[in-house]
């Protein structure tokens, strides 16, 4: 058995028990964890994501303190995923605040490409590639998905699907931020409809009151009924709302029960996502 450090971090949060939870496991370069064990530990943790990071550009006793480049892998309880914002933020927070890494910038090699995280006045700023959604024509599958979230389908709804992550955005212009917060979805009733359209996540969104826009994120296809605060969803939501609000800088709120607030800056190909994080649990695991 090998002992590894493990942390539970609340990301996109300024106080414990808010934002989105991530398990962070620093994996030394000389003590790799088999894929099967990564899956099992993620299932055991049973939170939104468990992430594993390993130094790349500095190896040895001080590698976590000196490295600026890491491999980073994210696992939901049932699947490995291509992109995860909150667990990336959490991993960078652990490097900067728990492992004594003083680099100003971290680069993470991931299934979704190289992601850059920089220290900023607001905490940490992540640069993610955009996944620009495109309108879909309503059919039985998409109508059922809309009904499973909103309780109804209407011709006034705007539905757009992102090509990379396969995130489906649903917006009814007649619904307020309070309406989005009050939704009582039953997305599990539309699992097969989602599979037929290769949907990974459904996002309900609306205009904000204090913020520019609000959202809620549902992913039963990934083993998560509702994700509390989702960085990757905003690679889709930022271009969606930029077209409607004619702006490139946003404050976004994910109005789940735990909640989360993200600052966004959009350019042609990327979105910069800023937020803070809080460590809630520190410990070790023997694998």
XYZ file of N, CA and C in Angstrom:
861
model
N 0.843 -1.198 0.000
C 0.000 0.000 0.000
C 0.879 1.250 0.000
N 0.462 2.244 -0.749
C 1.177 3.509 -0.835
C 0.284 4.630 -0.326
N 0.856 5.522 0.491
C 0.073 6.619 1.058
C 0.202 7.855 0.168
N -0.943 8.494 -0.120
C -1.001 9.725 -0.903
C -1.740 10.797 -0.111
N -1.325 12.046 -0.277
C -2.105 13.156 0.264
C -3.423 13.273 -0.486
N -4.450 13.731 0.202
C -5.731 13.984 -0.453
C -6.395 15.189 0.213
N -7.007 16.024 -0.586
C -7.671 17.239 -0.104
C -9.081 17.289 -0.678
N -10.002 17.827 0.104
C -11.307 18.197 -0.430
C -11.385 19.714 -0.447
N -11.698 20.256 -1.620
C -11.669 21.699 -1.842
C -13.032 22.157 -2.341
N -13.525 23.261 -1.791
C -14.726 23.912 -2.326
C -14.271 25.012 -3.282
N -14.567 24.834 -4.565
C -14.123 25.765 -5.605
C -15.242 26.711 -6.011
N -14.855 27.878 -6.532
C -15.782 28.977 -6.807
C -16.541 29.314 -5.526
N -15.771 29.386 -4.429
C -16.341 29.626 -3.107
C -15.383 30.499 -2.308
N -15.947 31.298 -1.407
C -15.138 32.107 -0.495
C -15.283 31.635 0.943
N -16.156 30.643 1.169
C -16.328 30.071 2.503
C -16.666 28.588 2.351
N -16.396 27.792 3.393
C -16.653 26.356 3.290
C -18.128 26.042 3.052
N -18.343 24.870 2.435
C -19.673 24.297 2.216
C -20.490 25.065 1.188
N -19.787 25.811 0.328
C -20.420 26.461 -0.819
C -19.592 26.109 -2.056
N -20.039 26.560 -3.220
C -19.316 26.251 -4.446
C -19.387 24.774 -4.777
N -18.362 24.278 -5.453
C -18.356 22.889 -5.922
C -17.185 22.135 -5.325
N -17.451 20.939 -4.868
C -16.435 20.109 -4.222
C -15.551 19.414 -5.251
N -14.275 19.323 -4.927
C -13.341 18.524 -5.722
C -12.378 17.828 -4.782
N -12.116 16.565 -5.047
C -11.050 15.852 -4.364
C -9.764 16.023 -5.169
N -8.682 16.396 -4.506
C -7.400 16.611 -5.186
C -6.366 15.649 -4.601
N -5.762 14.855 -5.486
C -4.752 13.879 -5.071
C -3.439 14.197 -5.796
N -2.432 14.760 -5.109
C -1.113 14.926 -5.720
C -0.446 13.550 -5.871
N -0.066 13.225 -7.099
C 0.513 11.907 -7.392
C 1.977 12.103 -7.778
N 2.927 11.705 -6.922
C 4.346 11.863 -7.264
C 4.694 11.123 -8.550
N 5.668 11.646 -9.275
C 6.036 11.052 -10.566
C 6.529 9.619 -10.415
N 7.067 9.285 -9.257
C 7.608 7.935 -9.058
C 6.591 6.977 -8.417
N 5.372 7.467 -8.143
C 4.353 6.611 -7.538
C 3.029 6.736 -8.295
N 2.986 6.343 -9.580
C 1.743 6.488 -10.344
C 0.621 5.629 -9.777
N -0.598 6.065 -10.022
C -1.790 5.322 -9.595
C -2.423 4.698 -10.835
N -2.723 3.400 -10.819
C -3.361 2.772 -11.985
C -4.727 3.398 -12.274
N -5.097 3.413 -13.556
C -6.380 3.992 -13.962
C -7.547 3.373 -13.204
N -7.521 2.067 -13.049
C -8.633 1.391 -12.372
C -8.796 1.907 -10.949
N -7.672 2.161 -10.270
C -7.720 2.669 -8.895
C -8.215 4.116 -8.870
N -7.839 4.909 -9.874
C -8.359 6.276 -9.954
C -9.882 6.264 -10.050
N -10.410 5.396 -10.893
C -11.862 5.281 -11.020
C -12.498 4.868 -9.688
N -11.897 3.894 -9.026
C -12.468 3.387 -7.767
C -12.452 4.455 -6.679
N -11.359 5.219 -6.593
C -11.287 6.256 -5.569
C -12.308 7.362 -5.865
N -12.484 7.718 -7.137
C -13.488 8.721 -7.489
C -14.890 8.256 -7.106
N -15.167 6.974 -7.327
C -16.467 6.432 -6.926
C -16.612 6.440 -5.409
N -15.531 6.146 -4.706
C -15.553 6.154 -3.237
C -15.769 7.570 -2.702
N -15.102 8.557 -3.320
C -15.276 9.946 -2.896
C -16.702 10.413 -3.162
N -17.245 10.025 -4.316
C -18.653 10.301 -4.671
C -19.002 11.782 -4.570
N -18.088 12.627 -5.061
C -18.369 14.053 -5.204
C -18.198 14.405 -6.683
N -18.433 15.660 -7.026
C -18.484 16.026 -8.448
C -17.274 15.519 -9.225
N -16.077 15.814 -8.753
C -14.859 15.344 -9.419
C -13.789 15.021 -8.398
N -13.002 14.010 -8.740
C -11.746 13.747 -8.053
C -10.649 13.892 -9.098
N -9.631 14.700 -8.787
C -8.586 15.027 -9.764
C -7.229 14.550 -9.266
N -6.397 14.144 -10.226
C -5.056 13.634 -9.934
C -4.049 14.475 -10.712
N -3.065 15.047 -10.012
C -2.067 15.861 -10.697
C -0.671 15.345 -10.413
N 0.167 15.339 -11.474
C 1.532 14.820 -11.399
C 2.479 15.798 -12.078
N 3.601 16.162 -11.430
C 4.561 17.094 -12.043
C 5.169 16.519 -13.319
N 5.486 17.430 -14.250
C 6.069 17.035 -15.526
C 7.457 17.627 -15.720
N 7.629 18.930 -15.429
C 8.866 19.605 -15.815
C 9.921 19.672 -14.715
N 9.602 19.235 -13.499
C 10.591 19.095 -12.427
C 10.267 17.807 -11.703
N 11.223 16.924 -11.586
C 11.007 15.645 -10.934
C 11.947 15.512 -9.748
N 11.487 14.796 -8.736
C 12.319 14.592 -7.566
C 11.630 15.042 -6.295
N 12.400 15.152 -5.235
C 11.847 15.386 -3.903
C 11.039 16.678 -3.800
N 11.452 17.730 -4.507
C 10.781 19.027 -4.440
C 9.905 19.298 -5.673
N 9.453 18.252 -6.344
C 8.777 18.456 -7.625
C 7.468 19.245 -7.496
N 6.699 19.020 -6.441
C 5.442 19.760 -6.303
C 5.679 21.228 -5.940
N 6.834 21.530 -5.354
C 7.154 22.912 -5.013
C 7.747 23.659 -6.214
N 8.415 22.944 -7.122
C 9.163 23.610 -8.186
C 8.503 23.533 -9.558
N 7.742 22.525 -9.819
C 7.188 22.337 -11.158
C 6.161 23.424 -11.488
N 6.059 23.749 -12.766
C 5.001 24.647 -13.229
C 4.100 23.957 -14.252
N 4.461 22.737 -14.640
C 3.658 21.971 -15.601
C 3.313 20.611 -14.985
N 2.054 20.219 -15.157
C 1.549 18.995 -14.534
C 0.603 18.283 -15.494
N 0.504 16.973 -15.358
C -0.640 16.286 -15.952
C -1.792 16.401 -14.959
N -3.003 16.527 -15.490
C -4.181 16.653 -14.647
C -5.298 15.821 -15.261
N -5.853 14.920 -14.455
C -6.961 14.078 -14.915
C -8.116 14.221 -13.941
N -9.336 14.243 -14.499
C -10.537 14.449 -13.695
C -11.465 13.256 -13.835
N -11.992 12.796 -12.707
C -12.920 11.670 -12.707
C -14.180 12.029 -11.942
N -15.324 11.904 -12.616
C -16.597 11.891 -11.917
C -16.754 10.525 -11.257
N -17.787 10.330 -10.453
C -17.938 9.016 -9.814
C -18.038 7.843 -10.787
N -18.470 8.119 -12.036
C -18.660 7.006 -12.980
C -17.775 7.078 -14.214
N -17.263 8.256 -14.582
C -16.511 8.389 -15.833
C -15.362 9.383 -15.686
N -14.335 9.225 -16.531
C -13.310 10.250 -16.683
C -13.831 11.293 -17.665
N -13.549 12.575 -17.410
C -14.089 13.646 -18.244
C -12.969 14.410 -18.934
N -13.341 15.110 -20.034
C -12.372 15.829 -20.861
C -12.047 17.211 -20.330
N -12.949 17.800 -19.555
C -12.732 19.167 -19.083
C -13.471 19.373 -17.782
N -12.816 20.014 -16.834
C -13.462 20.333 -15.562
C -12.841 21.605 -15.004
N -13.662 22.637 -14.880
C -13.160 23.919 -14.414
C -12.908 23.964 -12.925
N -13.893 23.536 -12.137
C -13.750 23.738 -10.695
C -12.626 22.891 -10.114
N -12.411 21.674 -10.644
C -11.326 20.837 -10.124
C -9.961 21.347 -10.589
N -9.914 22.049 -11.730
C -8.673 22.709 -12.152
C -8.344 23.848 -11.198
N -9.345 24.649 -10.876
C -9.160 25.728 -9.902
C -8.704 25.159 -8.560
N -9.329 24.071 -8.136
C -8.974 23.449 -6.862
C -7.542 22.924 -6.874
N -7.125 22.308 -7.986
C -5.763 21.779 -8.082
C -4.731 22.902 -7.997
N -4.990 24.010 -8.709
C -4.066 25.147 -8.650
C -4.032 25.738 -7.243
N -5.183 25.782 -6.578
C -5.234 26.302 -5.207
C -4.379 25.442 -4.275
N -4.441 24.127 -4.414
C -3.633 23.238 -3.570
C -2.146 23.464 -3.817
N -1.760 23.593 -5.094
C -0.348 23.856 -5.396
C 0.121 25.154 -4.743
N -0.685 26.204 -4.862
C -0.264 27.526 -4.400
C -0.332 27.682 -2.887
N -1.321 27.052 -2.263
C -1.587 27.341 -0.847
C -1.320 26.183 0.109
N -1.156 24.967 -0.411
C -0.913 23.828 0.477
C 0.436 23.151 0.224
N 0.934 23.223 -1.011
C 2.166 22.499 -1.354
C 3.359 23.427 -1.535
N 3.159 24.734 -1.314
C 4.288 25.665 -1.315
C 4.873 25.967 -2.681
N 4.042 25.912 -3.736
C 4.527 26.218 -5.077
C 4.334 27.720 -5.340
N 5.417 28.441 -5.596
C 5.361 29.894 -5.721
C 5.359 30.378 -7.177
N 5.236 29.472 -8.131
C 5.138 29.898 -9.528
C 3.875 30.745 -9.721
N 3.965 31.724 -10.614
C 2.831 32.601 -10.901
C 1.862 31.985 -11.898
N 2.319 30.955 -12.611
C 1.492 30.336 -13.650
C 1.679 28.825 -13.624
N 0.587 28.107 -13.789
C 0.616 26.644 -13.889
C 0.039 26.235 -15.236
N 0.639 25.208 -15.837
C 0.111 24.631 -17.073
C -0.243 23.178 -16.813
N -1.447 22.800 -17.225
C -1.944 21.452 -16.984
C -2.192 20.752 -18.316
N -1.564 19.592 -18.488
C -1.809 18.757 -19.667
C -3.010 17.871 -19.371
N -4.071 18.010 -20.156
C -5.331 17.321 -19.886
C -5.870 16.688 -21.158
N -6.912 15.891 -21.015
C -7.578 15.324 -22.187
C -8.158 16.417 -23.074
N -8.484 17.578 -22.495
C -9.052 18.687 -23.253
C -8.014 19.656 -23.783
N -6.723 19.317 -23.670
C -5.654 20.197 -24.135
C -4.897 20.811 -22.969
N -4.015 21.759 -23.271
C -3.212 22.426 -22.240
C -4.030 23.584 -21.664
N -4.203 23.576 -20.348
C -4.940 24.633 -19.656
C -3.963 25.453 -18.808
N -4.161 26.763 -18.821
C -3.268 27.670 -18.102
C -4.036 28.307 -16.949
N -3.422 28.308 -15.776
C -3.991 28.975 -14.606
C -2.952 29.953 -14.072
N -3.390 31.201 -13.859
C -2.496 32.239 -13.333
C -3.034 32.783 -12.016
N -2.134 33.174 -11.159
C -2.536 33.866 -9.947
C -3.022 35.263 -10.328
N -4.085 35.721 -9.651
C -4.648 37.033 -9.977
C -5.160 37.695 -8.716
N -5.588 38.943 -8.859
C -6.116 39.679 -7.708
C -7.374 39.027 -7.161
N -8.128 38.340 -8.021
C -9.367 37.692 -7.580
C -9.147 36.273 -7.088
N -7.905 35.815 -7.068
C -7.598 34.457 -6.629
C -6.806 33.743 -7.696
N -7.504 33.027 -8.580
C -6.868 32.304 -9.672
C -7.675 32.530 -10.939
N -6.982 32.657 -12.070
C -7.637 32.874 -13.354
C -7.263 31.727 -14.292
N -8.274 31.051 -14.823
C -8.073 29.938 -15.737
C -8.392 30.379 -17.160
N -7.604 29.910 -18.122
C -7.871 30.175 -19.528
C -8.299 28.878 -20.195
N -9.550 28.855 -20.662
C -10.120 27.656 -21.264
C -10.536 27.939 -22.707
N -10.431 26.946 -23.589
C -10.934 27.129 -24.958
C -12.457 27.206 -24.970
N -12.990 28.041 -25.868
C -14.443 28.144 -26.012
C -15.007 26.890 -26.681
N -16.234 26.567 -26.327
C -16.990 25.510 -27.010
C -18.314 26.148 -27.432
N -18.299 26.814 -28.574
C -19.410 27.681 -28.982
C -20.614 26.842 -29.402
N -21.750 27.020 -28.737
C -22.924 26.190 -29.062
C -23.621 26.699 -30.322
N -24.350 25.794 -30.965
C -25.123 26.127 -32.165
C -26.568 25.699 -31.956
N -27.518 26.441 -32.524
C -28.933 26.083 -32.358
C -29.238 24.683 -32.883
N -30.146 24.002 -32.205
C -30.625 22.698 -32.659
C -32.101 22.820 -33.003
N -32.524 22.022 -33.952
C -33.940 21.985 -34.307
C -34.675 21.116 -33.300
N -35.795 21.624 -32.818
C -36.570 20.868 -31.839
C -37.045 19.550 -32.449
N -36.823 18.474 -31.732
C -37.381 17.167 -32.098
C -37.880 16.521 -30.816
N -38.343 15.293 -30.898
C -38.912 14.639 -29.712
C -37.896 14.550 -28.583
N -36.627 14.288 -28.920
C -35.600 14.145 -27.891
C -35.345 15.462 -27.171
N -35.125 16.530 -27.932
C -34.832 17.822 -27.315
C -36.048 18.364 -26.560
N -37.236 18.135 -27.086
C -38.441 18.579 -26.376
C -38.585 17.844 -25.046
N -38.264 16.550 -25.040
C -38.347 15.781 -23.793
C -37.300 16.263 -22.794
N -36.100 16.603 -23.282
C -35.068 17.130 -22.388
C -35.508 18.460 -21.782
N -36.107 19.323 -22.601
C -36.605 20.600 -22.078
C -37.680 20.377 -21.020
N -38.609 19.462 -21.293
C -39.684 19.170 -20.335
C -39.117 18.618 -19.028
N -38.043 17.827 -19.123
C -37.483 17.211 -17.914
C -36.837 18.244 -17.001
N -36.452 19.395 -17.557
C -35.820 20.456 -16.760
C -36.846 21.512 -16.349
N -37.601 22.019 -17.309
C -38.518 23.134 -17.052
C -39.929 22.679 -16.688
N -40.246 21.416 -16.964
C -41.603 20.938 -16.721
C -42.523 21.138 -17.904
N -42.011 21.756 -18.991
C -42.807 22.011 -20.183
C -41.844 22.272 -21.340
N -42.374 22.238 -22.563
C -41.640 22.695 -23.731
C -42.422 23.818 -24.378
N -41.727 24.852 -24.838
C -42.363 25.986 -25.497
C -41.575 26.362 -26.746
N -42.287 26.826 -27.776
C -41.624 27.281 -28.997
C -40.726 28.491 -28.739
N -40.947 29.183 -27.622
C -40.107 30.341 -27.308
C -38.730 29.946 -26.792
N -38.540 28.689 -26.457
C -37.261 28.249 -25.904
C -36.161 28.293 -26.959
N -34.983 28.715 -26.517
C -33.771 28.644 -27.334
C -32.955 27.456 -26.839
N -32.609 26.564 -27.747
C -31.802 25.399 -27.397
C -30.586 25.348 -28.304
N -29.395 25.292 -27.689
C -28.153 25.228 -28.435
C -27.264 24.139 -27.839
N -26.541 23.441 -28.715
C -25.701 22.314 -28.314
C -24.255 22.620 -28.692
N -23.329 22.422 -27.730
C -21.917 22.676 -28.021
C -21.310 21.452 -28.711
N -20.456 21.662 -29.714
C -19.960 20.534 -30.514
C -18.930 19.666 -29.812
N -18.147 20.261 -28.912
C -17.082 19.498 -28.273
C -17.540 18.739 -27.045
N -18.012 19.478 -26.054
C -18.420 18.875 -24.786
C -19.796 18.238 -24.858
N -20.594 18.606 -25.862
C -21.973 18.122 -26.010
C -22.824 18.576 -24.828
N -22.711 19.866 -24.499
C -23.535 20.481 -23.463
C -24.724 21.164 -24.139
N -25.918 20.870 -23.680
C -27.139 21.441 -24.231
C -27.594 22.601 -23.355
N -27.674 23.798 -23.942
C -28.140 24.999 -23.245
C -29.614 25.211 -23.586
N -30.441 25.413 -22.555
C -31.866 25.682 -22.760
C -32.208 27.001 -22.075
N -32.784 27.928 -22.854
C -33.115 29.259 -22.348
C -34.527 29.608 -22.767
N -35.357 29.904 -21.799
C -36.684 30.450 -22.081
C -36.651 31.921 -21.692
N -36.728 32.836 -22.670
C -36.621 34.271 -22.361
C -37.678 34.774 -21.384
N -38.739 34.006 -21.194
C -39.821 34.434 -20.303
C -39.584 34.005 -18.851
N -38.511 33.268 -18.593
C -38.222 32.795 -17.237
C -37.168 33.684 -16.591
N -37.379 34.040 -15.324
C -36.468 34.918 -14.578
C -35.394 34.099 -13.861
N -34.447 34.823 -13.250
C -33.421 34.157 -12.433
C -34.061 33.388 -11.288
N -35.098 33.950 -10.683
C -35.793 33.247 -9.599
C -36.462 31.983 -10.111
N -36.977 32.022 -11.333
C -37.578 30.829 -11.915
C -36.549 29.728 -12.109
N -35.353 30.118 -12.585
C -34.291 29.118 -12.785
C -33.906 28.488 -11.443
N -33.782 29.318 -10.415
C -33.422 28.807 -9.087
C -34.489 27.867 -8.529
N -35.748 28.094 -8.909
C -36.857 27.315 -8.345
C -37.168 26.049 -9.134
N -36.465 25.805 -10.244
C -36.750 24.613 -11.050
C -36.624 23.338 -10.214
N -37.510 22.394 -10.506
C -37.456 21.074 -9.872
C -37.359 20.020 -10.974
N -36.175 19.885 -11.548
C -36.032 19.036 -12.737
C -36.147 17.552 -12.419
N -36.487 16.816 -13.467
C -36.527 15.354 -13.396
C -35.801 14.814 -14.631
N -34.523 15.188 -14.709
C -33.757 14.888 -15.910
C -33.586 13.392 -16.113
N -33.629 12.621 -15.030
C -33.480 11.166 -15.164
C -34.567 10.569 -16.045
N -35.680 11.279 -16.193
C -36.760 10.786 -17.043
C -36.423 10.923 -18.531
N -35.368 11.670 -18.833
C -34.992 11.896 -20.232
C -33.612 11.319 -20.550
N -33.179 10.337 -19.780
C -31.845 9.774 -19.986
C -31.669 9.230 -21.401
N -32.624 8.462 -21.875
C -32.491 7.859 -23.195
C -32.525 8.919 -24.290
N -33.355 9.944 -24.118
C -33.390 11.039 -25.094
C -32.032 11.721 -25.172
N -31.399 11.939 -24.022
C -30.070 12.535 -24.008
C -29.034 11.650 -24.677
N -29.106 10.353 -24.420
C -28.144 9.427 -25.037
C -28.304 9.422 -26.556
N -29.547 9.482 -27.027
C -29.768 9.465 -28.474
C -29.146 10.686 -29.151
N -29.096 11.814 -28.446
C -28.507 13.040 -29.003
C -27.066 13.239 -28.543
N -26.519 12.261 -27.832
C -25.144 12.304 -27.298
C -24.929 13.533 -26.415
N -25.935 13.877 -25.634
C -25.843 14.990 -24.688
C -25.134 14.514 -23.420
N -24.199 15.314 -22.936
C -23.475 14.990 -21.703
C -24.000 15.789 -20.512
N -24.420 17.014 -20.752
C -24.864 17.924 -19.695
C -26.029 18.752 -20.250
N -27.022 19.044 -19.401
C -28.077 19.985 -19.755
C -27.942 21.207 -18.845
N -27.973 22.393 -19.450
C -27.835 23.644 -18.710
C -29.104 24.467 -18.882
N -29.753 24.795 -17.779
C -30.857 25.760 -17.797
C -30.277 27.121 -17.444
N -30.605 28.134 -18.228
C -30.001 29.451 -18.003
C -31.020 30.562 -18.204
N -30.737 31.718 -17.587
C -31.617 32.874 -17.703
C -30.870 34.147 -17.361
N -31.483 35.286 -17.694
C -30.907 36.581 -17.339
C -30.817 36.702 -15.824
N -29.730 37.323 -15.352
C -29.564 37.514 -13.925
C -30.230 38.783 -13.429
N -30.216 38.945 -12.124
C -30.695 40.176 -11.488
C -29.496 40.994 -11.022
N -28.742 40.486 -10.066
C -27.490 41.138 -9.672
C -26.362 40.770 -10.633
N -26.395 39.557 -11.199
C -25.370 39.069 -12.111
C -25.863 39.205 -13.554
N -24.956 38.978 -14.504
C -25.347 39.065 -15.919
C -26.260 37.911 -16.319
N -25.924 36.702 -15.848
C -26.790 35.561 -16.131
C -26.621 34.517 -15.036
N -27.602 33.638 -14.968
C -27.590 32.547 -13.987
C -27.742 31.234 -14.734
N -27.429 30.144 -14.038
C -27.571 28.831 -14.661
C -27.690 27.753 -13.602
N -28.165 26.594 -14.065
C -28.087 25.363 -13.289
C -27.660 24.257 -14.252
N -26.902 23.293 -13.736
C -26.246 22.298 -14.582
C -26.605 20.897 -14.101
N -27.094 20.069 -15.041
C -27.568 18.721 -14.708
C -26.834 17.696 -15.570
N -26.286 16.651 -14.907
C -25.490 15.672 -15.651
C -25.684 14.240 -15.217
N -26.913 13.712 -15.247
C -27.096 12.310 -14.839
C -26.356 11.335 -15.742
N -26.026 11.747 -16.985
C -25.273 10.878 -17.883
C -23.842 10.692 -17.391
N -23.375 11.583 -16.520
C -22.020 11.504 -15.961
C -22.029 11.082 -14.497
N -23.200 10.748 -13.970
C -23.291 10.331 -12.578
C -23.540 11.455 -11.605
N -23.842 12.676 -12.094
C -24.080 13.832 -11.236
C -25.485 14.361 -11.515
N -26.356 14.302 -10.507
C -27.717 14.797 -10.701
C -27.703 16.283 -10.992
N -27.040 17.082 -10.127
C -26.843 18.509 -10.374
C -25.453 18.894 -9.911
N -24.726 19.603 -10.779
C -23.387 20.059 -10.440
C -23.493 21.458 -9.846
N -22.906 21.707 -8.674
C -23.146 22.974 -7.982
C -22.541 24.206 -8.648
N -21.303 24.101 -9.175
C -20.620 25.260 -9.780
C -19.644 24.718 -10.813
N -19.892 25.000 -12.092
C -19.274 24.257 -13.187
C -18.497 25.176 -14.111
N -17.166 25.147 -14.010
C -16.351 25.985 -14.877
C -16.530 25.653 -16.346
N -16.519 24.358 -16.692
C -16.601 23.968 -18.102
C -17.891 24.447 -18.747
N -18.995 24.509 -17.988
C -20.256 24.980 -18.553
C -20.143 26.408 -19.056
N -19.239 27.179 -18.470
C -19.125 28.589 -18.850
C -18.262 28.784 -20.094
N -17.599 27.732 -20.569
C -16.975 27.796 -21.894
C -18.047 27.773 -22.979
N -19.231 27.329 -22.633
C -20.386 27.289 -23.528
C -21.305 28.485 -23.274
N -21.526 28.794 -21.992
C -22.438 29.885 -21.638
C -21.886 31.262 -22.000
N -20.586 31.461 -21.899
C -20.021 32.781 -22.207
C -20.312 33.193 -23.651
N -20.029 32.343 -24.660
C -20.387 32.756 -26.025
C -21.896 32.806 -26.251
N -22.666 31.949 -25.575
C -24.130 31.980 -25.699
C -24.661 33.345 -25.273
N -24.211 33.840 -24.115
C -24.727 35.110 -23.604
C -24.067 36.317 -24.254
N -22.865 36.149 -24.785
C -22.220 37.261 -25.473
C -23.047 37.706 -26.677
N -23.636 36.738 -27.385
C -24.482 37.078 -28.535
C -25.719 37.858 -28.110
N -26.244 37.554 -26.939
C -27.506 38.150 -26.502
C -27.312 39.462 -25.757
N -26.216 39.580 -25.013
C -25.989 40.784 -24.223
C -25.020 41.757 -24.885
N -24.388 41.302 -25.979
C -23.437 42.145 -26.720
C -22.337 42.680 -25.798
N -21.747 41.758 -25.028
C -20.636 42.120 -24.158
C -19.710 40.933 -24.020
N -18.538 41.162 -23.449
C -17.546 40.088 -23.352
C -17.060 39.860 -21.923
N -17.545 40.647 -20.988
C -17.150 40.483 -19.591
C -18.413 40.278 -18.769
N -18.387 39.236 -17.919
C -19.601 38.852 -17.198
C -19.289 38.497 -15.747
N -20.305 38.658 -14.916
C -20.368 37.975 -13.622
C -21.511 36.981 -13.738
N -21.209 35.725 -13.479
C -22.188 34.653 -13.636
C -22.416 33.962 -12.304
N -23.649 33.575 -12.071
C -23.994 32.856 -10.846
C -24.620 31.518 -11.199
N -24.125 30.479 -10.567
C -24.769 29.170 -10.690
C -25.653 29.002 -9.461
N -26.962 28.990 -9.674
C -27.886 29.086 -8.538
C -28.356 27.710 -8.071
N -27.401 26.822 -7.872
C -27.664 25.541 -7.214
C -27.823 25.782 -5.715
N -28.072 24.727 -4.974
C -28.240 24.856 -3.523
C -26.959 25.377 -2.868
N -25.797 24.895 -3.306
C -24.512 25.357 -2.762
C -24.097 26.688 -3.384
N -24.442 26.904 -4.640
C -24.159 28.168 -5.311
C -22.710 28.329 -5.719
N -22.466 29.278 -6.599
C -21.117 29.588 -7.036
C -21.133 30.825 -7.911
N -20.094 31.669 -7.792
C -19.998 32.897 -8.571
C -18.685 32.871 -9.353
N -18.777 33.185 -10.663
C -17.622 33.159 -11.547
C -17.512 34.495 -12.276
N -16.281 34.972 -12.417
C -15.998 36.139 -13.246
C -15.448 35.650 -14.576
N -15.990 36.191 -15.685
C -15.649 35.699 -17.019
C -15.174 36.840 -17.904
N -14.143 36.560 -18.698
C -13.675 37.503 -19.713
C -13.503 36.724 -21.014
N -14.244 37.116 -22.031
C -14.302 36.390 -23.295
C -13.409 37.052 -24.326
N -12.650 36.233 -25.103
C -12.017 36.743 -26.313
C -12.410 35.826 -27.465
N -11.729 35.894 -28.596
C -12.190 35.180 -29.791
C -12.203 33.671 -29.621
N -11.208 33.121 -28.939
C -11.072 31.672 -28.868
C -11.093 31.115 -27.455
N -11.031 31.981 -26.446
C -10.911 31.514 -25.066
C -11.824 32.310 -24.144
N -12.034 31.730 -22.965
C -12.678 32.461 -21.887
C -11.789 32.342 -20.657
N -11.579 33.474 -20.010
C -10.815 33.486 -18.755
C -11.814 33.456 -17.600
N -11.665 32.458 -16.747
C -12.601 32.220 -15.652
C -11.857 32.430 -14.343
N -12.333 33.361 -13.529
C -11.672 33.659 -12.257
C -12.549 33.236 -11.089
N -11.887 32.799 -10.018
C -12.614 32.420 -8.817
C -11.657 32.095 -7.691
N -12.221 31.826 -6.539
C -11.427 31.473 -5.358
C -11.848 30.087 -4.875
N -11.117 29.580 -3.899
C -11.375 28.237 -3.389
C -11.015 28.156 -1.909
N -11.578 27.158 -1.238
C -11.362 26.954 0.194
C -11.104 25.470 0.443
N -10.038 25.168 1.174
C -9.760 23.779 1.556
C -10.614 23.425 2.762
N -11.324 22.304 2.678
C -12.224 21.885 3.754
C -11.657 20.677 4.503
N -11.039 19.748 3.779
C -10.513 18.518 4.383
C -9.108 18.280 3.887
N -8.193 17.911 4.822
C -6.841 17.499 4.480
C -6.606 16.125 5.101
N -5.986 15.231 4.340
C -5.737 13.915 4.900
C -4.857 13.073 3.992
N -4.978 11.763 4.124
C -4.193 10.842 3.298
C -5.063 9.632 2.976
N -4.672 8.946 1.895
C -5.367 7.746 1.477
C -4.316 6.711 1.131
N -4.557 5.460 1.510
C -3.628 4.371 1.193
C -4.215 3.537 0.074
N -3.427 3.428 -1.012
C -3.894 2.732 -2.207
C -2.920 1.611 -2.574
